[in-house]
Short mmCIF file of C-alpha atoms in Angstrom, two decimals:
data_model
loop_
_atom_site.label_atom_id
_atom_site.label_comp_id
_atom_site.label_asym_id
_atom_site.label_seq_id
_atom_site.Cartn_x
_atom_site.Cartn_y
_atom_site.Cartn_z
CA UNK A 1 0.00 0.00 0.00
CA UNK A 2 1.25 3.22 -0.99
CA UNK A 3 1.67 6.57 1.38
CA UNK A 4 -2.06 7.68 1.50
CA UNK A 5 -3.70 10.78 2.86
CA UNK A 6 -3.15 12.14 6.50
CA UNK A 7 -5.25 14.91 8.16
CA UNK A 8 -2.89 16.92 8.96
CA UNK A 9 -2.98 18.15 12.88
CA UNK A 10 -4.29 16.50 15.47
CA UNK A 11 -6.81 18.65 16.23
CA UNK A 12 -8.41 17.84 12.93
CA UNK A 13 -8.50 14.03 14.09
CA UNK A 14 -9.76 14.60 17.38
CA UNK A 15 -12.64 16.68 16.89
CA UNK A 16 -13.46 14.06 13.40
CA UNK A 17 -12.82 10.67 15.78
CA UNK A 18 -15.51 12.36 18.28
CA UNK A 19 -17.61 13.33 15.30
CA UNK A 20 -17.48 9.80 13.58
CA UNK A 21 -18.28 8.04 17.02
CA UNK A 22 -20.84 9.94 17.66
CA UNK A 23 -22.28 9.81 14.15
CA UNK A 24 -22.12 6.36 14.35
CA UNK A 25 -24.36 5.55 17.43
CA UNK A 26 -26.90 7.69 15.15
CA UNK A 27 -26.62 5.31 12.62
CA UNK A 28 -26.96 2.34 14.30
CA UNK A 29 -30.03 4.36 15.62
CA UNK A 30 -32.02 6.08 13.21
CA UNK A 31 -29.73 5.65 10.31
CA UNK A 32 -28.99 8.71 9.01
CA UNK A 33 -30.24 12.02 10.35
CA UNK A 34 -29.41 14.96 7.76
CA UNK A 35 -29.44 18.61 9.75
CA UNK A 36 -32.89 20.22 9.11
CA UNK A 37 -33.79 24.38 9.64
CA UNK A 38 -37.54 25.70 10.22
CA UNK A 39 -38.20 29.24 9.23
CA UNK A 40 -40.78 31.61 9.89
CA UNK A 41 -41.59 34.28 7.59
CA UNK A 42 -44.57 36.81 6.83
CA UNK A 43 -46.20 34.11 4.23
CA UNK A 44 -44.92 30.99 4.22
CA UNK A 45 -42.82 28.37 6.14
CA UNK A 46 -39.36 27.28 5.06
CA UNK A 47 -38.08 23.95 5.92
CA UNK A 48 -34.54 23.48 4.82
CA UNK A 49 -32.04 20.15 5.16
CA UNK A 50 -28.79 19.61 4.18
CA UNK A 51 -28.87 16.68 1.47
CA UNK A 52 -25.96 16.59 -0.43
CA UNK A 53 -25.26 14.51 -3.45
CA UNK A 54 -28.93 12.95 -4.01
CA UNK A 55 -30.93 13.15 -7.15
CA UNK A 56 -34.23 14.55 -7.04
CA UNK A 57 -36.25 12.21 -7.62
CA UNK A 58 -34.55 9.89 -4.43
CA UNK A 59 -36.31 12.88 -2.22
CA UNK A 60 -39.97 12.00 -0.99
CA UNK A 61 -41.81 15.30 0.92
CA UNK A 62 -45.77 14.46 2.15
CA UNK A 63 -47.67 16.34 4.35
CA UNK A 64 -49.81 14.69 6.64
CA UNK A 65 -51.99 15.98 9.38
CA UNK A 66 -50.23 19.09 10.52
CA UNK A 67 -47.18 17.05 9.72
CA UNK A 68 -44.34 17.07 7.50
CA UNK A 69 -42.22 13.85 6.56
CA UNK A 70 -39.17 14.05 4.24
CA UNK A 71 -37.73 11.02 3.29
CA UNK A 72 -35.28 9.91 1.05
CA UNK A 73 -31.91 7.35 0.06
CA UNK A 74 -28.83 8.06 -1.19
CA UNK A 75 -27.65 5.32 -3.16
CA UNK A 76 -24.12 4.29 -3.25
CA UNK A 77 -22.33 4.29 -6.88
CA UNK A 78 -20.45 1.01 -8.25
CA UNK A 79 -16.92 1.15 -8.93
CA UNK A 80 -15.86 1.27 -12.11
CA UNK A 81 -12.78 -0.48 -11.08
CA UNK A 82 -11.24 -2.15 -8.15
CA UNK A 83 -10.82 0.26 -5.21
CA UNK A 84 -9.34 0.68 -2.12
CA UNK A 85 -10.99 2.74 0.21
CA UNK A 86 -9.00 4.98 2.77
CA UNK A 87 -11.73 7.09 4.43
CA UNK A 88 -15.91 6.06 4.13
CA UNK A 89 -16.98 8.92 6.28
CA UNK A 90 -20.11 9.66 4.08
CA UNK A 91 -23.57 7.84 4.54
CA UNK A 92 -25.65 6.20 2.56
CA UNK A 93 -28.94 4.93 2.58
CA UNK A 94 -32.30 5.71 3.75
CA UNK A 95 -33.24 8.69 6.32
CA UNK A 96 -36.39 9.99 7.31
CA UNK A 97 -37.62 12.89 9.28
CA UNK A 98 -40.58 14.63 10.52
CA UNK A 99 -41.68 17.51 11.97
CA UNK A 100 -44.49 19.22 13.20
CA UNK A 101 -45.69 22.27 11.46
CA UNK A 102 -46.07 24.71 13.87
CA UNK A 103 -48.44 26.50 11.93
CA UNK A 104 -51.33 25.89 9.46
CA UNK A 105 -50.17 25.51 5.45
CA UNK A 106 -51.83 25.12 2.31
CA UNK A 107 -50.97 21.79 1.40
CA UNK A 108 -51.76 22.15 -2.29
CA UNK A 109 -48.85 25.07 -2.32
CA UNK A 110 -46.48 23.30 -0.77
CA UNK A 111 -43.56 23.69 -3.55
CA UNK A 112 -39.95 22.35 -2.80
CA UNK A 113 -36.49 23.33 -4.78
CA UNK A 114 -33.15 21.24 -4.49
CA UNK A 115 -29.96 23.28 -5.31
CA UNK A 116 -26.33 22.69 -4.18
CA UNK A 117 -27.07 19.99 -1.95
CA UNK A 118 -30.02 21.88 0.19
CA UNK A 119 -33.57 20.90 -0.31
CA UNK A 120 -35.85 23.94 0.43
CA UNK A 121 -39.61 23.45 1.02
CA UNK A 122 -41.50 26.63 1.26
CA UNK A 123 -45.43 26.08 2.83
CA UNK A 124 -47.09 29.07 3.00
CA UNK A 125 -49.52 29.69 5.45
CA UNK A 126 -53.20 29.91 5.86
CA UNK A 127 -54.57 33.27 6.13
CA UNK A 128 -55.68 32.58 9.46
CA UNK A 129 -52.10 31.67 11.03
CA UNK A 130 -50.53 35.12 8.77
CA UNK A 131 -50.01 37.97 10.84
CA UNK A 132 -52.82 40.70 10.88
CA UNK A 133 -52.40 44.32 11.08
CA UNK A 134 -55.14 45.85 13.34
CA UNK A 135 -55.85 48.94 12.25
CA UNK A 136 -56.65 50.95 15.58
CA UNK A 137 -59.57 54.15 15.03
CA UNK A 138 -58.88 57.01 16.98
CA UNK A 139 -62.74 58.43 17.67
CA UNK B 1 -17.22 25.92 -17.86
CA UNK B 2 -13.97 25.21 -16.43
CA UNK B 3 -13.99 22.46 -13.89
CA UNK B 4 -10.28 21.56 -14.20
CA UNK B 5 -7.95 22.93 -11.85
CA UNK B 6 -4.56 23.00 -13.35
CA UNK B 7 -2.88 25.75 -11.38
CA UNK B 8 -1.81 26.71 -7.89
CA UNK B 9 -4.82 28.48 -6.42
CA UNK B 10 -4.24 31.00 -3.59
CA UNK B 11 -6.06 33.85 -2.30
CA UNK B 12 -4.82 35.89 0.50
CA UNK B 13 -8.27 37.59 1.10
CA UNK B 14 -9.95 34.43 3.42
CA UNK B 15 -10.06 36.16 6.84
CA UNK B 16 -13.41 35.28 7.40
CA UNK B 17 -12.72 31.06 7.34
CA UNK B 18 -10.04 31.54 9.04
CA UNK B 19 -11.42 32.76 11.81
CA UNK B 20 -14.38 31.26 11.97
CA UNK B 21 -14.21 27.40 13.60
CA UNK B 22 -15.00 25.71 10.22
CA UNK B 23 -16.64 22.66 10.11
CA UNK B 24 -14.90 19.03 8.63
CA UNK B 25 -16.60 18.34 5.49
CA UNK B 26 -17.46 14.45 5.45
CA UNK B 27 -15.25 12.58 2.95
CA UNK B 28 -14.95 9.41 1.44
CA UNK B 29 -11.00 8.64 -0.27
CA UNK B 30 -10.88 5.89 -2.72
CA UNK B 31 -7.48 4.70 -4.80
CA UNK B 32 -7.20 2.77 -7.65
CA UNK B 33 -4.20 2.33 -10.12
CA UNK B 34 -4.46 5.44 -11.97
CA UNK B 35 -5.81 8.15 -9.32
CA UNK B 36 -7.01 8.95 -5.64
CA UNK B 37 -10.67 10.01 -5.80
CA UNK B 38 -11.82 12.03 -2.67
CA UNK B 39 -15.39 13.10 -2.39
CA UNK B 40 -16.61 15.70 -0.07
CA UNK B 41 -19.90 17.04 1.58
CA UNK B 42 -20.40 20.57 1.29
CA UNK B 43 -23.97 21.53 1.33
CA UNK B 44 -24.52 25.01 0.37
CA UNK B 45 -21.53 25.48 -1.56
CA UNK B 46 -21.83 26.60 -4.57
CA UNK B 47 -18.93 25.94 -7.50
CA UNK B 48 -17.99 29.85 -7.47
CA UNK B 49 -17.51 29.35 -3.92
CA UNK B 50 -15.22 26.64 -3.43
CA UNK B 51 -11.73 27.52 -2.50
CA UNK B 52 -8.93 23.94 -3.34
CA UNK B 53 -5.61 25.44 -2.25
CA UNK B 54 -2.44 23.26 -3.22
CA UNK B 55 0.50 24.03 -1.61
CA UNK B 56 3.53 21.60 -0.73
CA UNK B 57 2.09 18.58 -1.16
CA UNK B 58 -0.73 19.79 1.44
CA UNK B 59 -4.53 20.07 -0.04
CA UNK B 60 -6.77 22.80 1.48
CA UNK B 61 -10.50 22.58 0.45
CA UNK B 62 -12.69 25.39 1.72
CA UNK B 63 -16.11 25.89 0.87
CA UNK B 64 -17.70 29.30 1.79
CA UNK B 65 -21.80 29.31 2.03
CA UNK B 66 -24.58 31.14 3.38
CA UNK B 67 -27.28 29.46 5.85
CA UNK B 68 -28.57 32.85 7.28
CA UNK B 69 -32.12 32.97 7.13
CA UNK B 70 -33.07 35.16 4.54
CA UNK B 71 -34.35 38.46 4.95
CA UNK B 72 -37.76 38.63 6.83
CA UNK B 73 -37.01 35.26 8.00
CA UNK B 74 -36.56 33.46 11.43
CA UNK B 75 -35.00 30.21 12.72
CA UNK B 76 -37.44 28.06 14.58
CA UNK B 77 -35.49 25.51 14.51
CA UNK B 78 -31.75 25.40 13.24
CA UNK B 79 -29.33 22.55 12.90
CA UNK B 80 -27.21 23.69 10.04
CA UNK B 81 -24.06 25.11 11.26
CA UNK B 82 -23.16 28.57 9.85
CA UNK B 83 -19.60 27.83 9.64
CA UNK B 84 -17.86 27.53 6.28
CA UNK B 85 -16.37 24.26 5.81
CA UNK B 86 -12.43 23.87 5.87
CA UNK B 87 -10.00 20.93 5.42
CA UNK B 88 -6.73 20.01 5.44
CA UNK B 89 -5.12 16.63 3.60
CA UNK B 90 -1.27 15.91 3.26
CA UNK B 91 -0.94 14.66 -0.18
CA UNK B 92 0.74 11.52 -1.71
CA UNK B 93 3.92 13.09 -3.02
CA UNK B 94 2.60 10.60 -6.17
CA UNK B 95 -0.07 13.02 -6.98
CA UNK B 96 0.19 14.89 -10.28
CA UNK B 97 -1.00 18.50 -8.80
CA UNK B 98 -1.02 19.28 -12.36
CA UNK B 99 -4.14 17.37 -13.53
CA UNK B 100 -5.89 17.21 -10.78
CA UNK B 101 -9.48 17.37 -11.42
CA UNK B 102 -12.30 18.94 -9.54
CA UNK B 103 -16.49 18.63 -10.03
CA UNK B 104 -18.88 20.02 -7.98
CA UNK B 105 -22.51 18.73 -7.98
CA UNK B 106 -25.45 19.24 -5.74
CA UNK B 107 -23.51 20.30 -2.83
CA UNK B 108 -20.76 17.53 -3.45
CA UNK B 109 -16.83 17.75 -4.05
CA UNK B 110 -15.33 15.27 -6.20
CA UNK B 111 -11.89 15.61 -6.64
CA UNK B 112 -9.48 13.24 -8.72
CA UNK B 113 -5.85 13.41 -7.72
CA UNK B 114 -4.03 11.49 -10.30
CA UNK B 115 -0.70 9.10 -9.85
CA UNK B 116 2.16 11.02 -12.13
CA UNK B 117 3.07 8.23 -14.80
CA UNK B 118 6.74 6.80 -12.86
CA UNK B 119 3.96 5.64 -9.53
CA UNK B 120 1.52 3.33 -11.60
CA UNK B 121 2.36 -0.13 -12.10
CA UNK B 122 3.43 -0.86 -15.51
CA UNK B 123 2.96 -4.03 -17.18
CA UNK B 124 6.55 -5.22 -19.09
CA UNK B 125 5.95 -7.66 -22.08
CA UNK B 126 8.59 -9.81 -21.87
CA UNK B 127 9.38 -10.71 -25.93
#
């Protein structure tokens, strides 16, 4: 085996030993659990999560009940040729999350865009959960 | 489109990674015969915003993005770290800087580091 890669300080080890441990109980867990963001704005909810490297059409988004579920696999590619393999920090395979929305949406919307590796749902909101302006009469 | 990095990259004006704590981009570093392939997560970097230093035999990826909520937005919830991502590899002295390769897709790095010509195993037909 020839000289291969080395992370270079020790810090860099440390901090990716603790990360891969701990990674790893997740996986044995819940497989894989991809870092997800709620937003709030005037209109709409946003519901990001980081999914890097999957094609759109692995990506499954339902609403159901107040809640949303975002599922999805990232399938491994074959080798064209016989490999060694040095570092397999990535993950593949299925995940799934869900989460509550914390405020009423129109489900027929709901619209979602996948760019650089972030999936971005936007669900805007009923009228009733938008803010209102009162207007306040002076008489 | 030019995907192909064939020079020495280096730009002094980074303050902002390197100060910030930078998070390790997950990779996955494969070899076969000809080349090293290394493949690294970076969601939310875009190509234009990807930063491979080569220096020395010592790789440097950065990848600069933006999580912030966008304007008239608010985190609920956030996960996402809003660190750029930053890592260092010391390089097989085999590697032939000059053709290495680089292709960014859907918030993934691939990057193949091929074996200069003298490194790969040659075949010698004996007559």
């Amino acid at each position: 085996m020839s000289q291969l890669f080395g992370v270079r300080n020790d810090l860099d080890r440390v901090v990716k030993e603790f990360f891969e441990d701990f990674t790893k109980g997740m996986e044995y867990f819940h497989g894989w659990v991809p870092a997800m963001d709620v937003l709030e704005e005037k209109n709409n909810l946003i519901v990001r999560m980081e999914l890097p490297g999957l094609k759109k059409e692995d990506i499954d988004i339902s609403v159901h009940e107040g809640v949303l579920s975002i599922s999805g696999e990232r399938k491994r590619e074959a080798a064209n040729e016989p490999s060694e393999q040095f570092r397999t920090e990535r993950y593949f395979g299925r995940f799934n999350r869900a989460v509550t929305l914390p405020k009423p949406v129109h489900v027929e919307q709901i619209s979602a865009a996948y760019k650089e590796g972030i999936l971005t749902i936007t669900l805007p909101k009923t009228e009733a959960a938008k803010p209102r302006q009162i207007e306040v009469t002076v008489g | 489109m030019n995907n192909t990095l064939t020079t020495e990259k280096r730009n002094p004006s980074l303050p902002a990674v390197e100060e910030a704590p930078g998070l390790i981009p997950l990779v996955d570093i494969t070899e076969d015969k000809d080349a090293y392939t290394l493949v690294a997560e970076m969601p939310g970097v875009t190509r234009q915003n990807l930063e491979i230093l080569l220096e020395n035999h010592e790789l440097t990826i950065i990848g600069r993005r933006n999580l912030a909520a966008p304007e008239g937005a608010e985190f609920l919830v956030r996960e996402s770290k809003p660190h750029h991502f930053r890592r260092v590899f010391e390089l097989d002295p085999a590697v032939d800087s000059a053709r290495i390769e680089a292709r960014m897709d859907q918030g993934v790095l691939t990057l193949i580091l091929p074996k200069t010509e003298q490194v790969k195993p040659r075949k010698i037909a004996v007559s």
